[in-house]
């Protein structure tokens, strides 16, 4: 599923963001990535998404490897990954349903099949009743649920959530982690990062702790 082998990332030939990081995650695993701000969490997720290239080491996601992937294969990898950010990144010129539908369209899924899947994932995140609302009318927690629905639409191998609760209060944050954990139980590998390690304590799963770019 996911193998990170001896990854080092050095920015501008001098800033060591990650140093010899290794771990692996299997199908349906719930991985908690914690560490203070600047410890390398986002860098690690960007490397897995292959938005950044490792300076040394190799990452394998399903059949894709950082050593072998070509620019033309990148979109194929990305279609199999779901990504969620702290700031939601929703489109407010269309409704909840259309936000998820668009994500499927990009992956080539359209028409009735798309409609069925959108309905399904909105159900998973508990937003069925808000299907025709504009995202701007949703609460922070609901916005993040929508972002998760969108990331989940194409049945990704791996869902990466980078500080998804960063702009939410404690109650909403807990609901979002609960949802991500539920998604991992349905078979998608989930990696969720947070600079607050106590937030993730309650949920079972593999704990990765970064400090100054090193796993400890
Ligand atoms: P976190 O997500 O845990 O806050 P980051 O992965 O964003 O940490 O950053 C890790 C380190 O890498 C920090 O010291 C940061 O300044 C540095 N860094 C991140 N991105 C870049 C970049 N594009 N260029 C140079 N340094 C960067
Ligand atoms: Mg970060």
PDB file of C-alpha atoms and ligand atoms in Angstrom:
ATOM      1  CA  UNK A   1       0.000   0.000   0.000  1.00  0.00           C
ATOM      2  CA  UNK A   2       2.382   2.724   1.238  1.00  0.00           C
ATOM      3  CA  UNK A   3       6.093   2.342   1.924  1.00  0.00           C
ATOM      4  CA  UNK A   4       8.306   5.243   2.895  1.00  0.00           C
ATOM      5  CA  UNK A   5      11.969   4.163   2.854  1.00  0.00           C
ATOM      6  CA  UNK A   6      14.770   6.256   4.295  1.00  0.00           C
ATOM      7  CA  UNK A   7      13.349   9.535   3.043  1.00  0.00           C
ATOM      8  CA  UNK A   8      15.447  12.661   3.347  1.00  0.00           C
ATOM      9  CA  UNK A   9      14.185  15.992   2.036  1.00  0.00           C
ATOM     10  CA  UNK A  10      16.527  18.957   1.854  1.00  0.00           C
ATOM     11  CA  UNK A  11      15.149  22.264   0.564  1.00  0.00           C
ATOM     12  CA  UNK A  12      17.477  24.644  -1.276  1.00  0.00           C
ATOM     13  CA  UNK A  13      20.452  22.386  -0.591  1.00  0.00           C
ATOM     14  CA  UNK A  14      20.566  23.417   3.047  1.00  0.00           C
ATOM     15  CA  UNK A  15      17.237  23.141   4.923  1.00  0.00           C
ATOM     16  CA  UNK A  16      16.778  19.600   6.143  1.00  0.00           C
ATOM     17  CA  UNK A  17      12.997  19.149   6.415  1.00  0.00           C
ATOM     18  CA  UNK A  18      13.032  15.352   6.800  1.00  0.00           C
ATOM     19  CA  UNK A  19      15.847  12.998   7.681  1.00  0.00           C
ATOM     20  CA  UNK A  20      15.828   9.247   7.052  1.00  0.00           C
ATOM     21  CA  UNK A  21      12.128   8.767   7.651  1.00  0.00           C
ATOM     22  CA  UNK A  22      10.818   5.225   7.169  1.00  0.00           C
ATOM     23  CA  UNK A  23       7.445   3.615   7.818  1.00  0.00           C
ATOM     24  CA  UNK A  24       4.789   1.672   6.009  1.00  0.00           C
ATOM     25  CA  UNK A  25       1.023   1.547   6.179  1.00  0.00           C
ATOM     26  CA  UNK A  26      -1.322  -1.201   5.064  1.00  0.00           C
ATOM     27  CA  UNK A  27      -4.869  -1.144   3.773  1.00  0.00           C
ATOM     28  CA  UNK A  28      -7.324   0.428   6.172  1.00  0.00           C
ATOM     29  CA  UNK A  29      -4.676   1.592   8.584  1.00  0.00           C
ATOM     30  CA  UNK A  30      -5.261   4.768  10.600  1.00  0.00           C
ATOM     31  CA  UNK A  31      -1.979   6.665  10.877  1.00  0.00           C
ATOM     32  CA  UNK A  32      -1.628   9.608  13.239  1.00  0.00           C
ATOM     33  CA  UNK A  33       1.163  12.005  12.231  1.00  0.00           C
ATOM     34  CA  UNK A  34       2.018  14.392  15.041  1.00  0.00           C
ATOM     35  CA  UNK A  35       4.774  16.890  15.732  1.00  0.00           C
ATOM     36  CA  UNK A  36       5.177  20.590  16.409  1.00  0.00           C
ATOM     37  CA  UNK A  37       4.852  23.179  13.686  1.00  0.00           C
ATOM     38  CA  UNK A  38       7.867  22.997  11.367  1.00  0.00           C
ATOM     39  CA  UNK A  39       8.646  19.365  12.208  1.00  0.00           C
ATOM     40  CA  UNK A  40       8.044  18.190   8.627  1.00  0.00           C
ATOM     41  CA  UNK A  41       4.441  16.874   8.591  1.00  0.00           C
ATOM     42  CA  UNK A  42       3.315  18.769   5.492  1.00  0.00           C
ATOM     43  CA  UNK A  43       6.571  17.968   3.717  1.00  0.00           C
ATOM     44  CA  UNK A  44       6.040  14.258   4.344  1.00  0.00           C
ATOM     45  CA  UNK A  45       2.471  14.406   3.009  1.00  0.00           C
ATOM     46  CA  UNK A  46       3.593  16.377  -0.069  1.00  0.00           C
ATOM     47  CA  UNK A  47       6.214  13.732  -0.765  1.00  0.00           C
ATOM     48  CA  UNK A  48       3.579  10.992  -0.537  1.00  0.00           C
ATOM     49  CA  UNK A  49       1.341  12.978  -2.892  1.00  0.00           C
ATOM     50  CA  UNK A  50       4.474  13.327  -5.054  1.00  0.00           C
ATOM     51  CA  UNK A  51       4.075  17.083  -5.218  1.00  0.00           C
ATOM     52  CA  UNK A  52       7.655  17.261  -3.930  1.00  0.00           C
ATOM     53  CA  UNK A  53      10.481  14.855  -4.739  1.00  0.00           C
ATOM     54  CA  UNK A  54      12.621  13.280  -2.028  1.00  0.00           C
ATOM     55  CA  UNK A  55      16.293  14.242  -1.953  1.00  0.00           C
ATOM     56  CA  UNK A  56      17.117  10.668  -0.964  1.00  0.00           C
ATOM     57  CA  UNK A  57      15.081   7.545  -0.358  1.00  0.00           C
ATOM     58  CA  UNK A  58      11.997   6.118  -2.024  1.00  0.00           C
ATOM     59  CA  UNK A  59       8.243   6.245  -1.532  1.00  0.00           C
ATOM     60  CA  UNK A  60       5.937   3.608  -2.970  1.00  0.00           C
ATOM     61  CA  UNK A  61       2.182   4.135  -3.132  1.00  0.00           C
ATOM     62  CA  UNK A  62       0.391   1.104  -4.554  1.00  0.00           C
ATOM     63  CA  UNK A  63       2.161   0.483  -7.889  1.00  0.00           C
ATOM     64  CA  UNK A  64       3.771   3.901  -8.065  1.00  0.00           C
ATOM     65  CA  UNK A  65       7.307   4.689  -6.943  1.00  0.00           C
ATOM     66  CA  UNK A  66       9.055   8.062  -6.644  1.00  0.00           C
ATOM     67  CA  UNK A  67      11.997   6.414  -8.438  1.00  0.00           C
ATOM     68  CA  UNK A  68      10.026   5.415 -11.501  1.00  0.00           C
ATOM     69  CA  UNK A  69       6.964   7.633 -11.848  1.00  0.00           C
ATOM     70  CA  UNK A  70       6.805   9.785 -14.990  1.00  0.00           C
ATOM     71  CA  UNK A  71       5.064  13.181 -15.217  1.00  0.00           C
ATOM     72  CA  UNK A  72       2.344  11.512 -17.311  1.00  0.00           C
ATOM     73  CA  UNK A  73       1.638   8.980 -14.547  1.00  0.00           C
ATOM     74  CA  UNK A  74       1.262  11.625 -11.826  1.00  0.00           C
ATOM     75  CA  UNK A  75      -2.454  12.289 -12.521  1.00  0.00           C
ATOM     76  CA  UNK A  76      -3.088   8.536 -12.332  1.00  0.00           C
ATOM     77  CA  UNK A  77      -1.521   8.421  -8.877  1.00  0.00           C
ATOM     78  CA  UNK A  78      -3.402  11.537  -7.751  1.00  0.00           C
ATOM     79  CA  UNK A  79      -6.720  10.005  -8.780  1.00  0.00           C
ATOM     80  CA  UNK A  80      -6.067   7.265  -6.297  1.00  0.00           C
ATOM     81  CA  UNK A  81      -5.254   9.654  -3.464  1.00  0.00           C
ATOM     82  CA  UNK A  82      -7.625  11.894  -1.547  1.00  0.00           C
ATOM     83  CA  UNK A  83      -6.302  15.058   0.068  1.00  0.00           C
ATOM     84  CA  UNK A  84      -7.876  17.240   2.754  1.00  0.00           C
ATOM     85  CA  UNK A  85      -6.413  20.519   4.030  1.00  0.00           C
ATOM     86  CA  UNK A  86      -6.980  22.768   7.004  1.00  0.00           C
ATOM     87  CA  UNK A  87      -8.590  25.473   4.843  1.00  0.00           C
ATOM     88  CA  UNK A  88     -11.182  23.189   3.103  1.00  0.00           C
ATOM     89  CA  UNK A  89     -10.588  24.538  -0.450  1.00  0.00           C
ATOM     90  CA  UNK A  90     -14.227  24.281  -1.528  1.00  0.00           C
ATOM     91  CA  UNK A  91     -15.797  25.884  -4.578  1.00  0.00           C
ATOM     92  CA  UNK A  92     -18.418  28.390  -3.488  1.00  0.00           C
ATOM     93  CA  UNK A  93     -19.836  29.039  -6.961  1.00  0.00           C
ATOM     94  CA  UNK A  94     -21.708  25.704  -6.820  1.00  0.00           C
ATOM     95  CA  UNK A  95     -23.591  23.610  -4.286  1.00  0.00           C
ATOM     96  CA  UNK A  96     -22.444  20.794  -2.030  1.00  0.00           C
ATOM     97  CA  UNK A  97     -23.487  18.099  -4.499  1.00  0.00           C
ATOM     98  CA  UNK A  98     -21.663  19.766  -7.390  1.00  0.00           C
ATOM     99  CA  UNK A  99     -18.450  20.091  -5.374  1.00  0.00           C
ATOM    100  CA  UNK A 100     -18.263  16.324  -5.021  1.00  0.00           C
ATOM    101  CA  UNK A 101     -19.566  15.664  -8.517  1.00  0.00           C
ATOM    102  CA  UNK A 102     -16.816  17.793 -10.036  1.00  0.00           C
ATOM    103  CA  UNK A 103     -14.137  15.732  -8.293  1.00  0.00           C
ATOM    104  CA  UNK A 104     -15.588  12.600  -9.871  1.00  0.00           C
ATOM    105  CA  UNK A 105     -15.812  14.278 -13.280  1.00  0.00           C
ATOM    106  CA  UNK A 106     -12.086  14.984 -13.151  1.00  0.00           C
ATOM    107  CA  UNK A 107     -11.555  11.257 -12.654  1.00  0.00           C
ATOM    108  CA  UNK A 108     -13.757  10.493 -15.670  1.00  0.00           C
ATOM    109  CA  UNK A 109     -16.843   9.398 -13.736  1.00  0.00           C
ATOM    110  CA  UNK A 110     -19.983  11.125 -14.976  1.00  0.00           C
ATOM    111  CA  UNK A 111     -23.736  10.764 -15.317  1.00  0.00           C
ATOM    112  CA  UNK A 112     -25.792   8.358 -13.261  1.00  0.00           C
ATOM    113  CA  UNK A 113     -22.793   6.554 -11.849  1.00  0.00           C
ATOM    114  CA  UNK A 114     -21.450   9.835 -10.512  1.00  0.00           C
ATOM    115  CA  UNK A 115     -24.817  10.855  -9.062  1.00  0.00           C
ATOM    116  CA  UNK A 116     -25.046   7.565  -7.195  1.00  0.00           C
ATOM    117  CA  UNK A 117     -21.543   7.891  -5.779  1.00  0.00           C
ATOM    118  CA  UNK A 118     -22.027  11.529  -4.736  1.00  0.00           C
ATOM    119  CA  UNK A 119     -25.203  10.556  -2.870  1.00  0.00           C
ATOM    120  CA  UNK A 120     -23.317   7.710  -1.222  1.00  0.00           C
ATOM    121  CA  UNK A 121     -20.352   9.743   0.031  1.00  0.00           C
ATOM    122  CA  UNK A 122     -22.535  12.617   1.217  1.00  0.00           C
ATOM    123  CA  UNK A 123     -24.323   9.957   3.258  1.00  0.00           C
ATOM    124  CA  UNK A 124     -21.034   8.677   4.696  1.00  0.00           C
ATOM    125  CA  UNK A 125     -20.080  12.150   5.947  1.00  0.00           C
ATOM    126  CA  UNK A 126     -23.613  12.999   7.096  1.00  0.00           C
ATOM    127  CA  UNK A 127     -24.344  15.808   4.641  1.00  0.00           C
ATOM    128  CA  UNK A 128     -27.209  14.276   2.646  1.00  0.00           C
ATOM    129  CA  UNK A 129     -29.649  16.925   3.824  1.00  0.00           C
ATOM    130  CA  UNK A 130     -27.330  19.754   2.720  1.00  0.00           C
ATOM    131  CA  UNK A 131     -26.838  18.539  -0.825  1.00  0.00           C
ATOM    132  CA  UNK A 132     -28.244  21.688  -2.422  1.00  0.00           C
ATOM    133  CA  UNK A 133     -26.778  24.226  -0.035  1.00  0.00           C
ATOM    134  CA  UNK A 134     -23.932  26.463  -0.991  1.00  0.00           C
ATOM    135  CA  UNK A 135     -20.702  25.548   0.848  1.00  0.00           C
ATOM    136  CA  UNK A 136     -20.483  29.107   2.187  1.00  0.00           C
ATOM    137  CA  UNK A 137     -23.612  28.476   4.269  1.00  0.00           C
ATOM    138  CA  UNK A 138     -22.073  25.433   6.016  1.00  0.00           C
ATOM    139  CA  UNK A 139     -20.461  25.476   9.458  1.00  0.00           C
ATOM    140  CA  UNK A 140     -16.702  24.872   9.716  1.00  0.00           C
ATOM    141  CA  UNK A 141     -17.224  21.246  10.671  1.00  0.00           C
ATOM    142  CA  UNK A 142     -19.625  20.700   7.770  1.00  0.00           C
ATOM    143  CA  UNK A 143     -17.196  22.340   5.345  1.00  0.00           C
ATOM    144  CA  UNK A 144     -14.533  19.894   6.380  1.00  0.00           C
ATOM    145  CA  UNK A 145     -16.998  17.001   6.022  1.00  0.00           C
ATOM    146  CA  UNK A 146     -17.660  18.166   2.480  1.00  0.00           C
ATOM    147  CA  UNK A 147     -13.925  18.330   1.768  1.00  0.00           C
ATOM    148  CA  UNK A 148     -13.648  14.765   3.067  1.00  0.00           C
ATOM    149  CA  UNK A 149     -16.588  13.617   0.915  1.00  0.00           C
ATOM    150  CA  UNK A 150     -14.879  15.115  -2.120  1.00  0.00           C
ATOM    151  CA  UNK A 151     -11.570  13.420  -1.282  1.00  0.00           C
ATOM    152  CA  UNK A 152     -13.346  10.122  -0.746  1.00  0.00           C
ATOM    153  CA  UNK A 153     -15.508  10.192  -3.867  1.00  0.00           C
ATOM    154  CA  UNK A 154     -13.168   8.264  -6.123  1.00  0.00           C
ATOM    155  CA  UNK A 155     -12.496   5.503  -3.574  1.00  0.00           C
ATOM    156  CA  UNK A 156      -8.864   6.440  -2.950  1.00  0.00           C
ATOM    157  CA  UNK A 157      -6.237   3.968  -1.735  1.00  0.00           C
ATOM    158  CA  UNK A 158      -5.033   6.589   0.625  1.00  0.00           C
ATOM    159  CA  UNK A 159      -6.576   9.657   2.232  1.00  0.00           C
ATOM    160  CA  UNK A 160      -4.132  12.337   3.379  1.00  0.00           C
ATOM    161  CA  UNK A 161      -5.521  14.897   5.826  1.00  0.00           C
ATOM    162  CA  UNK A 162      -3.096  17.704   6.689  1.00  0.00           C
ATOM    163  CA  UNK A 163      -4.189  19.387   9.941  1.00  0.00           C
ATOM    164  CA  UNK A 164      -7.857  18.957   8.964  1.00  0.00           C
ATOM    165  CA  UNK A 165      -9.020  20.200  12.356  1.00  0.00           C
ATOM    166  CA  UNK A 166      -6.720  23.230  12.501  1.00  0.00           C
ATOM    167  CA  UNK A 167      -9.520  25.747  12.096  1.00  0.00           C
ATOM    168  CA  UNK A 168     -12.217  23.892  14.067  1.00  0.00           C
ATOM    169  CA  UNK A 169     -13.282  23.987  17.712  1.00  0.00           C
ATOM    170  CA  UNK A 170     -12.789  20.921  19.868  1.00  0.00           C
ATOM    171  CA  UNK A 171     -16.244  19.423  19.298  1.00  0.00           C
ATOM    172  CA  UNK A 172     -16.050  19.707  15.531  1.00  0.00           C
ATOM    173  CA  UNK A 173     -12.437  18.550  15.531  1.00  0.00           C
ATOM    174  CA  UNK A 174     -13.433  15.391  17.386  1.00  0.00           C
ATOM    175  CA  UNK A 175     -16.253  14.729  14.915  1.00  0.00           C
ATOM    176  CA  UNK A 176     -13.839  15.065  11.978  1.00  0.00           C
ATOM    177  CA  UNK A 177     -11.283  12.670  13.479  1.00  0.00           C
ATOM    178  CA  UNK A 178     -14.117  10.240  14.225  1.00  0.00           C
ATOM    179  CA  UNK A 179     -15.186  10.400  10.592  1.00  0.00           C
ATOM    180  CA  UNK A 180     -11.636   9.862   9.319  1.00  0.00           C
ATOM    181  CA  UNK A 181     -11.241   6.903  11.634  1.00  0.00           C
ATOM    182  CA  UNK A 182     -14.530   5.465  10.391  1.00  0.00           C
ATOM    183  CA  UNK A 183     -13.286   5.865   6.810  1.00  0.00           C
ATOM    184  CA  UNK A 184     -10.135   3.897   7.652  1.00  0.00           C
ATOM    185  CA  UNK A 185     -12.320   1.136   9.059  1.00  0.00           C
ATOM    186  CA  UNK A 186     -14.114   0.979   5.719  1.00  0.00           C
ATOM    187  CA  UNK A 187     -10.754   0.078   4.098  1.00  0.00           C
ATOM    188  CA  UNK A 188      -9.113   3.336   2.995  1.00  0.00           C
ATOM    189  CA  UNK A 189      -5.706   3.974   4.524  1.00  0.00           C
ATOM    190  CA  UNK A 190      -5.843   7.343   6.309  1.00  0.00           C
ATOM    191  CA  UNK A 191      -2.966   9.571   7.390  1.00  0.00           C
ATOM    192  CA  UNK A 192      -4.034  12.492   9.545  1.00  0.00           C
ATOM    193  CA  UNK A 193      -1.635  15.127  10.832  1.00  0.00           C
ATOM    194  CA  UNK A 194      -1.942  17.458  13.782  1.00  0.00           C
ATOM    195  CA  UNK A 195       0.406  19.601  15.822  1.00  0.00           C
ATOM    196  CA  UNK A 196      -1.757  18.798  18.853  1.00  0.00           C
ATOM    197  CA  UNK A 197      -0.935  15.215  19.768  1.00  0.00           C
ATOM    198  CA  UNK A 198      -3.530  15.029  22.548  1.00  0.00           C
ATOM    199  CA  UNK A 199      -6.279  15.505  19.948  1.00  0.00           C
ATOM    200  CA  UNK A 200      -5.524  12.156  18.297  1.00  0.00           C
ATOM    201  CA  UNK A 201      -4.787  10.227  21.500  1.00  0.00           C
ATOM    202  CA  UNK A 202      -8.280   8.782  21.846  1.00  0.00           C
ATOM    203  CA  UNK A 203      -8.241   6.888  18.535  1.00  0.00           C
ATOM    204  CA  UNK A 204      -6.357   3.648  17.996  1.00  0.00           C
ATOM    205  CA  UNK A 205      -3.845   3.572  15.150  1.00  0.00           C
ATOM    206  CA  UNK A 206      -0.206   3.890  14.336  1.00  0.00           C
ATOM    207  CA  UNK A 207       1.420   6.957  15.880  1.00  0.00           C
ATOM    208  CA  UNK A 208       4.209   8.709  13.961  1.00  0.00           C
ATOM    209  CA  UNK A 209       5.900  11.478  15.865  1.00  0.00           C
ATOM    210  CA  UNK A 210       8.119  13.919  13.971  1.00  0.00           C
ATOM    211  CA  UNK A 211      10.599  16.179  15.651  1.00  0.00           C
ATOM    212  CA  UNK A 212      12.942  18.343  13.575  1.00  0.00           C
ATOM    213  CA  UNK A 213      12.328  16.139  10.562  1.00  0.00           C
ATOM    214  CA  UNK A 214      13.078  12.873  12.336  1.00  0.00           C
ATOM    215  CA  UNK A 215      10.689  10.138  13.401  1.00  0.00           C
ATOM    216  CA  UNK A 216      11.065   9.481  17.090  1.00  0.00           C
TER     217      UNK A 216
HETATM  218  P1  LIG B   1       4.914  21.133   9.506  1.00  0.00           P
HETATM  219  O1  LIG B   1       3.895  20.786   8.484  1.00  0.00           O
HETATM  220  O2  LIG B   1       5.162  20.039  10.500  1.00  0.00           O
HETATM  221  O3  LIG B   1       4.619  22.433  10.184  1.00  0.00           O
HETATM  222  P2  LIG B   1       6.655  21.584   7.217  1.00  0.00           P
HETATM  223  O4  LIG B   1       6.765  20.291   6.516  1.00  0.00           O
HETATM  224  O5  LIG B   1       5.746  22.600   6.643  1.00  0.00           O
HETATM  225  O6  LIG B   1       6.322  21.313   8.765  1.00  0.00           O
HETATM  226  O7  LIG B   1       8.091  22.240   7.309  1.00  0.00           O
HETATM  227  C1  LIG B   1       9.245  21.518   7.743  1.00  0.00           C
HETATM  228  C2  LIG B   1      10.481  22.387   7.548  1.00  0.00           C
HETATM  229  O8  LIG B   1      10.756  22.541   6.176  1.00  0.00           O
HETATM  230  C3  LIG B   1      10.333  23.779   8.118  1.00  0.00           C
HETATM  231  O9  LIG B   1      11.574  24.154   8.670  1.00  0.00           O
HETATM  232  C4  LIG B   1      10.010  24.617   6.890  1.00  0.00           C
HETATM  233  O10 LIG B   1      10.444  25.933   7.056  1.00  0.00           O
HETATM  234  C5  LIG B   1      10.795  23.907   5.808  1.00  0.00           C
HETATM  235  N1  LIG B   1      10.168  24.046   4.483  1.00  0.00           N
HETATM  236  C6  LIG B   1       8.939  23.578   4.127  1.00  0.00           C
HETATM  237  N2  LIG B   1       8.673  23.863   2.837  1.00  0.00           N
HETATM  238  C7  LIG B   1       9.756  24.505   2.353  1.00  0.00           C
HETATM  239  C8  LIG B   1      10.100  25.057   1.076  1.00  0.00           C
HETATM  240  N3  LIG B   1       9.275  24.972   0.028  1.00  0.00           N
HETATM  241  N4  LIG B   1      11.320  25.657   0.962  1.00  0.00           N
HETATM  242  C9  LIG B   1      12.173  25.715   2.010  1.00  0.00           C
HETATM  243  N5  LIG B   1      11.917  25.223   3.237  1.00  0.00           N
HETATM  244  C10 LIG B   1      10.721  24.630   3.421  1.00  0.00           C
HETATM  245 MG1  LIG B   2       2.079  21.642   8.061  1.00  0.00          MG
END
